[in-house]
Short mmCIF file of C-alpha atoms in Angstrom, two decimals:
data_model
loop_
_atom_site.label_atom_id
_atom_site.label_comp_id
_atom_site.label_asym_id
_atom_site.label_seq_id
_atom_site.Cartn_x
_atom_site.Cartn_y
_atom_site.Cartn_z
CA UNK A 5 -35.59 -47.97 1.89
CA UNK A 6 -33.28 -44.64 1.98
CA UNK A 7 -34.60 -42.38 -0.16
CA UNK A 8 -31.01 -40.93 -1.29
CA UNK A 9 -31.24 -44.86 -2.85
CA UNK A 10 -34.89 -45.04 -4.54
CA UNK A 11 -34.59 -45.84 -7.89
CA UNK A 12 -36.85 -45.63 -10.80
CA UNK A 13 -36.47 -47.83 -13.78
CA UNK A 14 -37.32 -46.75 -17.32
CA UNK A 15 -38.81 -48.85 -19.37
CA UNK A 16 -36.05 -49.34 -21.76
CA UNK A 17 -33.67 -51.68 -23.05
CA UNK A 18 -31.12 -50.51 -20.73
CA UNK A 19 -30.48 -53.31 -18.52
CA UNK A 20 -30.93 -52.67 -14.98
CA UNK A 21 -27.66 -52.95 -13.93
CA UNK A 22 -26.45 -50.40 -15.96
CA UNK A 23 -29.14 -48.24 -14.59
CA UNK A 24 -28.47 -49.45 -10.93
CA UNK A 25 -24.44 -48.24 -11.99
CA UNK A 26 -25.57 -45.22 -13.92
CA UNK A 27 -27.31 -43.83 -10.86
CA UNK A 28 -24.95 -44.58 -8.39
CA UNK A 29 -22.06 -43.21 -10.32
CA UNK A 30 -24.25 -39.65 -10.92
CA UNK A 31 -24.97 -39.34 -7.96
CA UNK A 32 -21.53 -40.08 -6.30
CA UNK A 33 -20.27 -37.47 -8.96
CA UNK A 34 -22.76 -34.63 -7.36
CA UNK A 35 -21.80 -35.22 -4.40
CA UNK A 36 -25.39 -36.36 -3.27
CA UNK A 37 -23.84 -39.78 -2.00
CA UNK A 38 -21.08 -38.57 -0.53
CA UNK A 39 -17.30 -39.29 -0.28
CA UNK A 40 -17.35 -42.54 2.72
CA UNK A 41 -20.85 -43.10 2.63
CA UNK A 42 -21.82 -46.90 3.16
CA UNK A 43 -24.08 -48.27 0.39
CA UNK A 44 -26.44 -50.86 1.08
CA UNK A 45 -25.42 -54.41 1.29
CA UNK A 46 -26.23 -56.58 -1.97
CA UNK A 47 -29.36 -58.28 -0.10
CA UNK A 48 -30.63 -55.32 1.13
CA UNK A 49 -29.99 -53.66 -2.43
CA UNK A 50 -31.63 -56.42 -3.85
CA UNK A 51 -34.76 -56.62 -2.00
CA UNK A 52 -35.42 -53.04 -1.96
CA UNK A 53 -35.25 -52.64 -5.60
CA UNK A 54 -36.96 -56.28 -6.41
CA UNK A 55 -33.97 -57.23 -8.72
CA UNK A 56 -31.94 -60.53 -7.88
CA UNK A 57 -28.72 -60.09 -6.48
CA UNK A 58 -26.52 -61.04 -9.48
CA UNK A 59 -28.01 -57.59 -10.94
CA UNK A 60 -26.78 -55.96 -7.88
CA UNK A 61 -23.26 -57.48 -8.02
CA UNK A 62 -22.82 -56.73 -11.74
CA UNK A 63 -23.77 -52.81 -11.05
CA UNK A 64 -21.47 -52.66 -7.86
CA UNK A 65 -18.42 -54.84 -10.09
CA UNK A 66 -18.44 -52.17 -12.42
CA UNK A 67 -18.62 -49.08 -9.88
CA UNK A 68 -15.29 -50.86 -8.47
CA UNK A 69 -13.74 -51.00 -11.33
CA UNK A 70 -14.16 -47.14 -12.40
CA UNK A 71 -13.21 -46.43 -9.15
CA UNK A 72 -16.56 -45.10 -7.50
CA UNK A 73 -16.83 -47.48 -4.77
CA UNK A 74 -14.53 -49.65 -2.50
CA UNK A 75 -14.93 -52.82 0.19
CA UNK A 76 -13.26 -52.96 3.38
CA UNK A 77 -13.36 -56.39 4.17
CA UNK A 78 -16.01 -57.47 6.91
CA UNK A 79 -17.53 -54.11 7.46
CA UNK A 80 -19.28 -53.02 3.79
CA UNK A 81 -19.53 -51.01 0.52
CA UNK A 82 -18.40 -47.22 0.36
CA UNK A 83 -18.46 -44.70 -1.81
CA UNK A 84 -15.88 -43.04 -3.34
CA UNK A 85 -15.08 -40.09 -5.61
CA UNK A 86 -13.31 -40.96 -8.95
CA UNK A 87 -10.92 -38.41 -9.15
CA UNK A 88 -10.22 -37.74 -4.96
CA UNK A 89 -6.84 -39.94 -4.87
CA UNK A 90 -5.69 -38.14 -8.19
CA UNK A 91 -6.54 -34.87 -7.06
CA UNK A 92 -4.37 -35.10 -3.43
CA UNK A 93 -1.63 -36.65 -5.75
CA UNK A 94 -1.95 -33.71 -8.14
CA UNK A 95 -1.42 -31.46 -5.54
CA UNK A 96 1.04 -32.84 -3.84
CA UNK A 97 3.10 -33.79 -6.93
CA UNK A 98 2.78 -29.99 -8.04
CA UNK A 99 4.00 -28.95 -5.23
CA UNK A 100 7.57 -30.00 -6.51
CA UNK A 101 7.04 -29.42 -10.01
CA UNK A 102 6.40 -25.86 -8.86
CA UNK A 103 9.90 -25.84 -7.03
CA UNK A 104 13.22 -26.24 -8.81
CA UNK A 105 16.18 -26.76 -7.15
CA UNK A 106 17.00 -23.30 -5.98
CA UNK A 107 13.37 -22.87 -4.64
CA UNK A 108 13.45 -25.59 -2.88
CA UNK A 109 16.11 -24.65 -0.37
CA UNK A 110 13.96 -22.33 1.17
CA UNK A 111 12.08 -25.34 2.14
CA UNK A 112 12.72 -27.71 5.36
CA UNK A 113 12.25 -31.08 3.17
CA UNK A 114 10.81 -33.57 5.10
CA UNK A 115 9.65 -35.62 2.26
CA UNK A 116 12.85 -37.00 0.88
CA UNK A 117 13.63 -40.70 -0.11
CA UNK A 118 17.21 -40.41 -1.03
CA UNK A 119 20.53 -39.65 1.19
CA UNK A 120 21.46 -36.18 1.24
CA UNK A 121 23.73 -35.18 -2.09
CA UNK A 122 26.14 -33.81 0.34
CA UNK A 123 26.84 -37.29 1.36
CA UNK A 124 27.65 -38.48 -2.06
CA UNK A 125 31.81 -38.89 -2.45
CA UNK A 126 32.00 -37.09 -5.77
CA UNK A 127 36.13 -36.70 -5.99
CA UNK A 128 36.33 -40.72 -5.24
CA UNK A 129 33.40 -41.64 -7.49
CA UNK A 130 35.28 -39.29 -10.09
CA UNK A 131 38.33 -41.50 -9.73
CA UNK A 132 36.45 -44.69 -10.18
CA UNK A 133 34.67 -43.25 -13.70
CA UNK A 134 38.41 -42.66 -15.10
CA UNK A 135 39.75 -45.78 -14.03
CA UNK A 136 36.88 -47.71 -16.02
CA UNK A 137 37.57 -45.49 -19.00
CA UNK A 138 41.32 -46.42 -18.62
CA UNK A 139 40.52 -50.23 -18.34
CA UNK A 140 37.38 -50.78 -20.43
CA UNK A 141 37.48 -47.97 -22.70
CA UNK A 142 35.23 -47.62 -25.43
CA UNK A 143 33.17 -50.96 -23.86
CA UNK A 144 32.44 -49.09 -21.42
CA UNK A 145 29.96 -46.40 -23.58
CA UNK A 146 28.36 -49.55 -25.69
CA UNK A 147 25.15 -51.83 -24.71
CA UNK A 148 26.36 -55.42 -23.88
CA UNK A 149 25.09 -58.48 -22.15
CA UNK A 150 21.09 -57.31 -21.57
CA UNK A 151 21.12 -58.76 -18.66
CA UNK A 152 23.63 -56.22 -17.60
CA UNK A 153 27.46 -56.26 -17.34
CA UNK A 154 28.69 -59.23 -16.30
CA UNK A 155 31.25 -58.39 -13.46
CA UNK A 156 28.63 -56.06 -11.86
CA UNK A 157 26.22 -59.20 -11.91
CA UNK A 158 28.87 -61.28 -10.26
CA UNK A 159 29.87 -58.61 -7.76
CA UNK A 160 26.57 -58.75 -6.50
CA UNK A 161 26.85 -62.48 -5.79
CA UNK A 162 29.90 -62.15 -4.47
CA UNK A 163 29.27 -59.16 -2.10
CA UNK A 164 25.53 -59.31 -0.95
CA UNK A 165 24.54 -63.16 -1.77
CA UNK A 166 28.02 -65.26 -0.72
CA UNK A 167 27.54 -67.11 -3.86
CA UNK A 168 24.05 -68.37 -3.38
CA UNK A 169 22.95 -67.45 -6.70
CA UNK A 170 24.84 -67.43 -10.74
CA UNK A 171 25.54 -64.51 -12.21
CA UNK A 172 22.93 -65.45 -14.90
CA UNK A 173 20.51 -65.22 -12.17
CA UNK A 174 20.77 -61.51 -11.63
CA UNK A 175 19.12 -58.75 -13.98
CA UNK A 176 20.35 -55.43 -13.62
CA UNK A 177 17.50 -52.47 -13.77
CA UNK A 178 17.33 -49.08 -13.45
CA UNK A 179 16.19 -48.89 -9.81
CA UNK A 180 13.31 -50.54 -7.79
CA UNK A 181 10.12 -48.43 -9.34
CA UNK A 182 11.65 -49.83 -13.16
CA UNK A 183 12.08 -53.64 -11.43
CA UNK A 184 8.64 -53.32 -10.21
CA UNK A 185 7.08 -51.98 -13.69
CA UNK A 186 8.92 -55.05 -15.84
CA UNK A 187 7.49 -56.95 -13.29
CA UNK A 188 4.33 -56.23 -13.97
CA UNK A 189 4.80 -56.31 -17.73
CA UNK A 190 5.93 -59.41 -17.43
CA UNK A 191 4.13 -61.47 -15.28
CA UNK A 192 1.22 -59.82 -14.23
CA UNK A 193 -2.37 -59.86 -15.80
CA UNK A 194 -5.22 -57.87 -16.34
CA UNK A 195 -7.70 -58.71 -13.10
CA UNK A 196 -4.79 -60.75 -11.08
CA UNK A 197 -5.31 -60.49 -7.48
CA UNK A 198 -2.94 -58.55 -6.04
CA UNK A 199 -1.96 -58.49 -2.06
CA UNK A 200 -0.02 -55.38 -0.95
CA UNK A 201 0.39 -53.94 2.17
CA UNK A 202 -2.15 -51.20 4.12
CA UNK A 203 -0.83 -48.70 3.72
CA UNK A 204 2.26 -49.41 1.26
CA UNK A 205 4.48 -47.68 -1.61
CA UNK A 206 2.39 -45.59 -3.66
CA UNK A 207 4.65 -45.84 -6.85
CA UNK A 208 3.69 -49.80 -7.17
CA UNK A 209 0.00 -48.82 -6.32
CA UNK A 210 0.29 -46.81 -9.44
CA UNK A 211 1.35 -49.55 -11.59
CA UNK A 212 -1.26 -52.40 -10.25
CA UNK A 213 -3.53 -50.12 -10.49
CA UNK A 214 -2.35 -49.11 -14.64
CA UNK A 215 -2.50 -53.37 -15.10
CA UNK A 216 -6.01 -52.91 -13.40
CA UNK A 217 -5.48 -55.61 -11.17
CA UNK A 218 -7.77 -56.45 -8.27
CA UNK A 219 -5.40 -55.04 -5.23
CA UNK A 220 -6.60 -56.21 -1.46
CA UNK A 221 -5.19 -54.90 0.80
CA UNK A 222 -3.87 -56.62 4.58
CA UNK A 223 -3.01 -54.22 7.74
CA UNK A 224 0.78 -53.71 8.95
CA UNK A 225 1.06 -54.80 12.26
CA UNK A 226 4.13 -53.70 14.33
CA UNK A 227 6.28 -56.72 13.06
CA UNK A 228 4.79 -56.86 9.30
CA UNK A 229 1.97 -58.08 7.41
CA UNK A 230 -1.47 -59.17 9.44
CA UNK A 231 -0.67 -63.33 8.39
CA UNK A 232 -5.03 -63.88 9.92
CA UNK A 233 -6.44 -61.77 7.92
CA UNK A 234 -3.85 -62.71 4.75
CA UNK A 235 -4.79 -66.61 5.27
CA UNK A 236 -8.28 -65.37 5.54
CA UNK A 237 -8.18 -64.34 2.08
CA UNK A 238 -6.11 -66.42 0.50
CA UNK A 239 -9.01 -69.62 1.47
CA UNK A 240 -11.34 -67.23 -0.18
CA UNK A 241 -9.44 -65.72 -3.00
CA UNK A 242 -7.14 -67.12 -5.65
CA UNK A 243 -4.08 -64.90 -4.94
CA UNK A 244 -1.27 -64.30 -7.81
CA UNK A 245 1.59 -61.94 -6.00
CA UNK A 246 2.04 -60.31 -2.77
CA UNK A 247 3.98 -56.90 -3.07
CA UNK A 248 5.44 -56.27 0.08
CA UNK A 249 8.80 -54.80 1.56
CA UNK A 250 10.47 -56.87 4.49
CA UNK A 251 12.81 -53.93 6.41
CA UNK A 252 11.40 -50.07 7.01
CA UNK A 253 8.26 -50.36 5.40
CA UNK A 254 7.78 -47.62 3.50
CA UNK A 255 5.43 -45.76 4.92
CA UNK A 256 4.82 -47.50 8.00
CA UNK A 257 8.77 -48.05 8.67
CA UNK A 258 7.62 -51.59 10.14
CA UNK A 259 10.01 -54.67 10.18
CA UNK A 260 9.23 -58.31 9.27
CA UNK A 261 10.16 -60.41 12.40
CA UNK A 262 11.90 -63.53 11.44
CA UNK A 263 8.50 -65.92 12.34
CA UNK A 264 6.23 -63.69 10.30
CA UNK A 265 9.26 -64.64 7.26
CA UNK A 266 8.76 -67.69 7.59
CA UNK A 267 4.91 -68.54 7.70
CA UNK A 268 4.67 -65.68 4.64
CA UNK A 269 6.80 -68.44 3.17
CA UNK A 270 4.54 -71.34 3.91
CA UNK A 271 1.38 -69.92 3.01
CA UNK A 272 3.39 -68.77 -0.68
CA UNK A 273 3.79 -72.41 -0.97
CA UNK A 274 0.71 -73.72 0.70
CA UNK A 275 -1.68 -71.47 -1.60
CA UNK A 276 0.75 -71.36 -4.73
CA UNK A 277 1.25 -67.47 -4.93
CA UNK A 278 4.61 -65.78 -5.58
CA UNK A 279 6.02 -62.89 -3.34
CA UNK A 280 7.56 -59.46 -4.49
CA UNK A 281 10.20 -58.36 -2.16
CA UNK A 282 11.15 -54.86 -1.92
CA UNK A 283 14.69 -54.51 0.09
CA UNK A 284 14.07 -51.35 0.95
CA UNK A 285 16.71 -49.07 2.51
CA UNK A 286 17.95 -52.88 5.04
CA UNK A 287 21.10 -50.97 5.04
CA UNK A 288 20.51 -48.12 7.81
CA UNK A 289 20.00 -50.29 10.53
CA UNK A 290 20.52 -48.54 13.62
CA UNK A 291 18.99 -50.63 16.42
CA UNK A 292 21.09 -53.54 16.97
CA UNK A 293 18.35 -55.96 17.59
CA UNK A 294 17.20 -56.23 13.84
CA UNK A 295 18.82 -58.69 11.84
CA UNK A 296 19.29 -58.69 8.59
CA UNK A 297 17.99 -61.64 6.81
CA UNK A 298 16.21 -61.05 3.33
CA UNK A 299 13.17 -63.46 2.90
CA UNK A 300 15.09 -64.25 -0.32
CA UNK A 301 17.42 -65.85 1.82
CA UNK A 302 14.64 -68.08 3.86
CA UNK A 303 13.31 -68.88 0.54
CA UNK A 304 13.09 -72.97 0.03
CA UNK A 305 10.23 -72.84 -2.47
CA UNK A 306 11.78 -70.61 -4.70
CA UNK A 307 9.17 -68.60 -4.14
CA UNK A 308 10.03 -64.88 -4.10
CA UNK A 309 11.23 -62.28 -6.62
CA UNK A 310 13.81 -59.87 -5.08
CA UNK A 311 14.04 -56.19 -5.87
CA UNK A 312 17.00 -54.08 -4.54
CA UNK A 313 18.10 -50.71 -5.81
CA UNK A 314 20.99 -48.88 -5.42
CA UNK A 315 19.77 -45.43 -5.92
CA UNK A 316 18.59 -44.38 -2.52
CA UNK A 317 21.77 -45.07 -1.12
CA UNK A 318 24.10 -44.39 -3.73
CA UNK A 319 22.76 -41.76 -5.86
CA UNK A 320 19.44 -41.13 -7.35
CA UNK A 321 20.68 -40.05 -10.39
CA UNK A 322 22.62 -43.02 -11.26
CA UNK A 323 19.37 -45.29 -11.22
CA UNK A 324 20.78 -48.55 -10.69
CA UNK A 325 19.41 -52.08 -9.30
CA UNK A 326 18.55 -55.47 -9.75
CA UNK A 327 15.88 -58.47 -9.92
CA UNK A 328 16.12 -62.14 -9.15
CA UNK A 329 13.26 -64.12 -9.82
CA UNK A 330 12.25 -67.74 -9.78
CA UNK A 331 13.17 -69.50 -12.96
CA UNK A 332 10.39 -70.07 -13.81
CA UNK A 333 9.81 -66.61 -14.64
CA UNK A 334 13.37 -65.79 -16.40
CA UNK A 335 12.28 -65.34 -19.21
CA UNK A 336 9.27 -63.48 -19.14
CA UNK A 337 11.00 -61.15 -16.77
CA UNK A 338 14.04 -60.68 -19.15
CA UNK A 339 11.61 -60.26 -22.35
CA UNK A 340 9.93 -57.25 -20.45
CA UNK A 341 13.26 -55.62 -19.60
CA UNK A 342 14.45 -55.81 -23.33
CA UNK A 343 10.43 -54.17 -24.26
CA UNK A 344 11.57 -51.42 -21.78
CA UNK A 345 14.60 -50.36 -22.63
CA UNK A 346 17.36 -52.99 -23.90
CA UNK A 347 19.56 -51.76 -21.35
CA UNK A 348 20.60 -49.86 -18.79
CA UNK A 349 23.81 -47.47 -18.61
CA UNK A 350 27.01 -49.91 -19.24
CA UNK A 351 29.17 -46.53 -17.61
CA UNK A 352 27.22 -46.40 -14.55
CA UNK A 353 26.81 -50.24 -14.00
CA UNK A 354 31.13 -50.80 -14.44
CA UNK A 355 31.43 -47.49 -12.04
CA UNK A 356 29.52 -49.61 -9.23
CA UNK A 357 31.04 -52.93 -10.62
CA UNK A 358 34.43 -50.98 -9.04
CA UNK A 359 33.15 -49.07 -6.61
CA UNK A 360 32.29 -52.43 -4.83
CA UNK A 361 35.08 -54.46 -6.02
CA UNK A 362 37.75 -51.80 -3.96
CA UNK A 363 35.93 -51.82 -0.76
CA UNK A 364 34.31 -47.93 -1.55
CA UNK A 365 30.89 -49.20 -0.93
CA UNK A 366 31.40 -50.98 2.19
CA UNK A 367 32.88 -47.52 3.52
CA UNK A 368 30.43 -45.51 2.29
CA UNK A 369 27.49 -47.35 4.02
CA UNK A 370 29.25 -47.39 7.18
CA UNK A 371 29.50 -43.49 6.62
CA UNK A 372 26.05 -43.33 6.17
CA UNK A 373 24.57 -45.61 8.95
CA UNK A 374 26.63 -43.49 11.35
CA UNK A 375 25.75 -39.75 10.09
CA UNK A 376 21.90 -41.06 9.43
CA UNK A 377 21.83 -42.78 13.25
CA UNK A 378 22.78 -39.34 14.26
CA UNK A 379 19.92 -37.71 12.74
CA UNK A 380 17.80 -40.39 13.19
CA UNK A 381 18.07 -39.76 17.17
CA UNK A 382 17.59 -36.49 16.92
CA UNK A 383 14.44 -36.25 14.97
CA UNK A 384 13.14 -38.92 17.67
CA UNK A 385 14.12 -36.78 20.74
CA UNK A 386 11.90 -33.91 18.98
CA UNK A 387 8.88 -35.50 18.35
CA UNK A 388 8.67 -36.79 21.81
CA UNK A 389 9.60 -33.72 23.48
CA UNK A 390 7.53 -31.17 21.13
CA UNK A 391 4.83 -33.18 20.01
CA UNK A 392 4.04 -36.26 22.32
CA UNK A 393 0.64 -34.42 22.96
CA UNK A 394 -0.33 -35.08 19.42
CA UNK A 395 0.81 -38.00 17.75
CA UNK A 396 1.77 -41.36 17.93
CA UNK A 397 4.59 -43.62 16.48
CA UNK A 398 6.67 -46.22 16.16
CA UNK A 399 10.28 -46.54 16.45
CA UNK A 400 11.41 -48.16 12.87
CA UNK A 401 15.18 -48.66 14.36
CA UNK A 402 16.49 -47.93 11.02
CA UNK A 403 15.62 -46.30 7.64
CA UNK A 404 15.12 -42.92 6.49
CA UNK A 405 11.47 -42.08 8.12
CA UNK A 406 8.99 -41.82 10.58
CA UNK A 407 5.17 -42.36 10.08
CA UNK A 408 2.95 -40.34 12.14
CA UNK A 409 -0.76 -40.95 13.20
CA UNK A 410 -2.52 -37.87 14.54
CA UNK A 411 -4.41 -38.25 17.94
CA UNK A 412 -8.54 -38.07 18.25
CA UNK A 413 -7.97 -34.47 19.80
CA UNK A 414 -6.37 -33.25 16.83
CA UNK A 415 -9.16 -31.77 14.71
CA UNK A 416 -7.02 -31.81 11.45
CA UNK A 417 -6.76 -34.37 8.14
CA UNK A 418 -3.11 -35.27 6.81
CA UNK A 419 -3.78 -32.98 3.50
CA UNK A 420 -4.58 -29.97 5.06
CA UNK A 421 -1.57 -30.61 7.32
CA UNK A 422 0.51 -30.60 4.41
CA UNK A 423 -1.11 -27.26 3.04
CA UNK A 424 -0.22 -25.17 6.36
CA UNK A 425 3.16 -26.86 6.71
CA UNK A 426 3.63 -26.10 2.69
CA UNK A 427 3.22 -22.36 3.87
CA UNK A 428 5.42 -21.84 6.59
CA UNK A 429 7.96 -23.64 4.16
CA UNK A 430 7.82 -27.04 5.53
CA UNK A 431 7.27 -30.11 3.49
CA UNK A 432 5.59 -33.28 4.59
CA UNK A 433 3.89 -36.44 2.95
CA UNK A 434 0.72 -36.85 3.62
CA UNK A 435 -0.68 -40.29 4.76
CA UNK A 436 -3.83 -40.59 1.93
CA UNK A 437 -1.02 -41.46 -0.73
CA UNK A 438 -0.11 -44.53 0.81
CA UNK A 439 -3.64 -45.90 0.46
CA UNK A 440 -5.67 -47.44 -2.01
CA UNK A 441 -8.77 -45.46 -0.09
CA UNK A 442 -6.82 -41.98 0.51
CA UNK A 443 -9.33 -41.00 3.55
CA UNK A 444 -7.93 -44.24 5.38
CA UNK A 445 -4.32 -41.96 5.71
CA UNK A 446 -6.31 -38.99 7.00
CA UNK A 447 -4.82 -39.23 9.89
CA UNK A 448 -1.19 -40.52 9.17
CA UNK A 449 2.27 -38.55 7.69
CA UNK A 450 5.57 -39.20 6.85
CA UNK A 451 8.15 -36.95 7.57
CA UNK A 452 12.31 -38.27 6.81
CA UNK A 453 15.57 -36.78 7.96
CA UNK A 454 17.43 -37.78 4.64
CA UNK A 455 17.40 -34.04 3.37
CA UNK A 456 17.94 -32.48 6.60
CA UNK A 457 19.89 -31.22 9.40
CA UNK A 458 19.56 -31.42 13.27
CA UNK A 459 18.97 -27.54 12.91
CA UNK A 460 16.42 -28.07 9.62
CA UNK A 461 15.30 -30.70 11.59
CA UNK A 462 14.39 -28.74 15.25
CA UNK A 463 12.62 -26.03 13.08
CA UNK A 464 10.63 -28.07 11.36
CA UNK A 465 9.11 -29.96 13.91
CA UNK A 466 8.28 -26.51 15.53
CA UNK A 467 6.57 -25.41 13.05
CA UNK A 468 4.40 -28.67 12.86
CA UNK A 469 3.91 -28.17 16.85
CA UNK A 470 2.65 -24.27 16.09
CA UNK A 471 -0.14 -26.10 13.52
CA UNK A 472 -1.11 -29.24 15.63
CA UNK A 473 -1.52 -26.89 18.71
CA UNK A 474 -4.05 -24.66 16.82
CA UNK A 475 -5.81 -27.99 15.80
CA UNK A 476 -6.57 -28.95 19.22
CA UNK A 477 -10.73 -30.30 19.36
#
């Protein structure tokens, strides 16, 4: 046996797995098993310390769930330290607490989310706000209907689902990240098994992770979710939800072909789980090969819970969305809404209710899909000619990003790629967020073009080249 394993048991009442637990965790803590390292397997565990292997299985089930170790399916047990995930998203999340506003346009930002606030058509959305005081007046300051206002809801059904759905169907929320928590408050258990995507949205790790749920994780392949190596699980696991989102993945920027829809619809009803779709940004499609087709839409089974927001298109500041969920989670869903926050701005939802009803929103994302194609060109004509010798991509066709993986030769992690870009005034996002094991996104990045201009844009990506081409093995 390793000796970095031996283990001595004291002749105590301490049962062994806690010892088994106490020493791994100490020792993962030192940093004498290190961050990565593979542990033994439970047989060999078990036979090396002469203890049967549910003793083994209890010490490593409570190691996972403090966060000290982690399986990749079909190759083993690592270790991990507690606090490494926190500590890159302390960092990183610093960064911008350490910048207001004024600092931050010293900055190229390459990390944004959200259309530019130049885009934003403040003297018409100014009109629309006055013409709802004029018609609804003091209704339109007051909570109403929790579910939200009314014409809003039926706007929505009108506009984006050609009457599909009742107005009673849709809840209005206060963006995607809120749909996702009430989601969770409201449906989702301690130890559920959770399926999200690898790598995915870091703000709904977050909250799986606060309902300690048991999150697997299934590889993005170029057209969406591996279905193998989902199926594969789901014979061996009871699944409860998958979190996924269908149109520029975020991070990954992938798209779920139309087949890959489909089965993921199957297999929901085959093994009885339910699927959380994010509709993220399925606006800013530039390539005209993607269609649009929600897997709400495909949904026979009733099946999936849909989350759209409006904020990353519209404006962040307005947080606005909405859920649609099967019925037979209506009311549990609408229960946790009312716990959050009984509801959400009546002004802001009638300003949208109008903004769509006089054709402003149809406009506006036909302005944007134009302006964002533009960029969205450009920052793809830079990367291939400045830094085809050291990375590798995708094209998403759409969106707001790209996601970068670094080449072998490059002798340089994701993080400390985002410290060196961070001081030549260059912001990134570095790949480890994205992941439930942060070393896994060592070698990926996001950058976006939402915040930035073709001239932002060429600098930028010079400054990356200057780094990579120091990084060279």
């Amino acid at each position: 046996m390793n000796e970095k394993y031996y283990i001595k048991f004291k002749d105590n009442d301490i049962p062994k797995y806690i010892q088994i637990y106490q020493y791994f965790k100490k020792n993962i803590d030192r940093g004498i098993i290190n961050e990565g390292d593979k542990l033994p397997t439970i047989r060999q565990l078990s036979k090396d310390l002469a203890v049967n292997k549910i003793t083994i299985i209890n010490a490593y089930n409570r190691l996972e769930e403090e966060g000290y170790l982690y399986q990749k399916m079909g190759s083993g047990t690592y270790a991990r330290r507690k606090n490494s995930l926190k500590m890159i998203k302390k960092q990183y999340s610093e960064t911008f607490k350490n910048l207001n506003r004024q600092k931050l346009k010293n900055y190229i930002d390459f990390t944004g989310e959200t259309i530019s606030n130049s885009f934003f058509p403040v003297d018409i959305f100014r009109k629309i706000l006055n013409d709802v005081l004029k018609r609804d007046g003091i209704d339109a300051l007051t909570y109403q209907d929790f579910l939200g206002f009314e014409g809003l809801r039926k706007s929505i059904i009108r506009y984006f689902w050609q009457s599909r759905f009742k107005k009673d169907d849709v809840l209005i929320v206060s963006g995607a990240q809120q749909g996702i928590d009430i989601i969770a408050k409201g449906l989702i258990n301690n130890n559920d098994n959770i399926v999200v995507e690898k790598p995915t949205y870091s703000g709904a790790l977050a909250v799986f992770n606060w309902k300690k749920t048991n999150i697997f994780e299934i590889e993005v392949e170029p057209d969406g979710m591996n279905l193998e190596s989902l199926e594969y699980l789901l014979r061996k696991k009871k699944i409860r939800f998958i979190y996924l989102m269908t149109y520029f993945q975020n991070p990954t920027t992938v798209t779920y072909g139309i087949d890959k829809k489909l089965k993921l619809l199957e297999l929901a009803q085959k093994y009885e789980f339910y699927i959380i779709e994010d509709d993220y940004l399925s606006e800013l499609i530039y390539d005209e090969s993607i269609e649009y087709r929600s897997l709400k839409s495909l949904d026979r089974y009733d099946k999936v819970i849909y989350i759209k927001s409006f904020s990353k298109l519209f404006l962040p500041g307005i947080r606005l969305g909405y859920v649609i969920v099967p019925d037979k989670f209506k009311e549990s869903i609408e229960n946790a809404k009312i716990n959050s926050d009984i509801s959400t701005s009546s002004l802001m939802q009638r300003a949208l209710e109008l903004y769509l009803n006089t054709g402003h929103w149809v406009k506006h994302m036909e302005f944007l899909k134009s302006e964002y194609n533009l960029r969205y060109n450009y920052m793809k004509k830079q990367l291939y000619e400045k830094l085809n010798d050291f990375i590798e991509f995708c094209e998403p066709g759409g969106g707001l990003n790209f996601f970068i993986k670094l080449k072998e030769n490059v002798n340089i992690s994701s993080m400390e790629l985002f410290q060196k870009c961070k001081a030549n005034k260059v912001l990134i996002t570095p790949g480890g967020l994205f992941y439930k094991d942060y070393t896994e996104g060592n070698k990926f990045f996001r950058i976006s073009f939402s915040q930035t201009d073709n001239e932002s844009i060429s600098t930028g990506i010079t400054v990356i080249y200057n780094i990579l081409s120091q990084s060279i093995k």
